[in-house]
XYZ file of C-alpha atoms in Angstrom:
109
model
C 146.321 74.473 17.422
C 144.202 77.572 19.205
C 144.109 78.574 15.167
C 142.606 74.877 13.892
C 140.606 75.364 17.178
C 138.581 78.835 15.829
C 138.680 78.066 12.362
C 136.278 75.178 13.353
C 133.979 77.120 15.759
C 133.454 79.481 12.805
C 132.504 76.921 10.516
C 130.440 75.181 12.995
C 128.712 78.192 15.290
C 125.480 78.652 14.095
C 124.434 74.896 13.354
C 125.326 74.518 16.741
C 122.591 76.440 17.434
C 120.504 74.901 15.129
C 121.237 71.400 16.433
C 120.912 72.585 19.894
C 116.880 73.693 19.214
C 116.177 70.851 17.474
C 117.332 68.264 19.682
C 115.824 70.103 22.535
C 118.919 70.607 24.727
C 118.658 74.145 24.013
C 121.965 76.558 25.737
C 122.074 79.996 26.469
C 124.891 82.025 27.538
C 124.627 85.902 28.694
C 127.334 86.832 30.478
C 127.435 84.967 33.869
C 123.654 83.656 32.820
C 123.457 80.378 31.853
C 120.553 78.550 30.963
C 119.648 75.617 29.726
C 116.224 73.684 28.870
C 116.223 69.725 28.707
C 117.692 69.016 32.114
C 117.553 72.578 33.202
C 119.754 74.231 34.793
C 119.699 78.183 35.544
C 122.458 79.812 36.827
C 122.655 83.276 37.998
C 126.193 84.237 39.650
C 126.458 82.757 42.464
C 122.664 81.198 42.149
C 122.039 78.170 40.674
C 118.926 76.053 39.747
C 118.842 72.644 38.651
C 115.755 70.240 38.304
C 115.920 66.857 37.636
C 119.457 66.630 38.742
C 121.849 66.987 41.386
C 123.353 70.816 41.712
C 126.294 71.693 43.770
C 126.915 75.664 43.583
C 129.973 76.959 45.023
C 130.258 80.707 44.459
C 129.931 81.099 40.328
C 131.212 77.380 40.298
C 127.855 74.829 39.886
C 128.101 71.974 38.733
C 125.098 69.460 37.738
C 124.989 65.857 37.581
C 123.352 63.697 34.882
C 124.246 66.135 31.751
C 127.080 67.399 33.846
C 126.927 71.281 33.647
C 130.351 73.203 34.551
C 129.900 77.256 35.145
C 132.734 79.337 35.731
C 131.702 82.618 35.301
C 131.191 83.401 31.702
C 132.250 79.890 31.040
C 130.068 77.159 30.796
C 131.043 73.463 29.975
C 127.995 70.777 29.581
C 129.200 67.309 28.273
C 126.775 65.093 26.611
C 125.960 67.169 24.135
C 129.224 69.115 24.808
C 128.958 72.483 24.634
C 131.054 75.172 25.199
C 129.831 78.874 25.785
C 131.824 82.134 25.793
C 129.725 85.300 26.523
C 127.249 85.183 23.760
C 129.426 82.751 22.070
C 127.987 78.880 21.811
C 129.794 75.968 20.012
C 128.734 72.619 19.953
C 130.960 69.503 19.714
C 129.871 66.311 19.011
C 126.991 67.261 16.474
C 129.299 69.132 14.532
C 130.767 66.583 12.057
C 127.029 65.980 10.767
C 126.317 69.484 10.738
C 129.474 70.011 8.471
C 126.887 69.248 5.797
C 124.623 72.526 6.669
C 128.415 74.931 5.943
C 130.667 75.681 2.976
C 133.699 75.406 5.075
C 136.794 73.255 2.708
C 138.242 70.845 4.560
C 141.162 72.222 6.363
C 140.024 75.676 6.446
């Protein structure tokens, strides 16, 4: 499954960003720095900054309510648009299936 799993974030990774930018909800992931634009939310460590929504930071832990943000460390998980950041790493679900049009990955791949 964790195979099926990165075979899709490879076909998918950079339209992610793509889709992000365009739509606005724009995600950024440097190490324990997370930001992101739309509802933004900025999260340094243990700091976290939220407008426009309500921000409960607990250590590295914050989470934001409206597009709920989740930040463990380098992890962050925002559902709505979901996405899913690991380091430098960002993958988008949800956006992806149109976005399969933008790769040359074969079914099943």
């Amino acid at each position: 499954m964790s195979l099926l799993f990165w075979n899709f974030c490879e076909c998918n990774v950079y339209c992610s960003f793509l889709l992000f930018i365009s739509l606005g909800v724009i995600s950024i992931s440097l190490g324990v720095i997370s930001i992101s634009l739309g509802v933004i939310s900025i999260s340094l460590g243990v700091i976290s900054i939220s407008l426009g929504v309500i921000s409960i930071s607990l250590g590295v832990i914050s989470i934001s309510l409206g597009v709920i943000s989740i930040s463990l460390g380098v992890i962050s998980i925002s559902l709505g648009v979901i996405s899913i950041s690991l380091g430098v790493i960002s993958i988008s679900l949800g956006f992806c299936p149109s976005a399969r049009q933008l790769t040359h990955c074969s079914p099943g791949s």
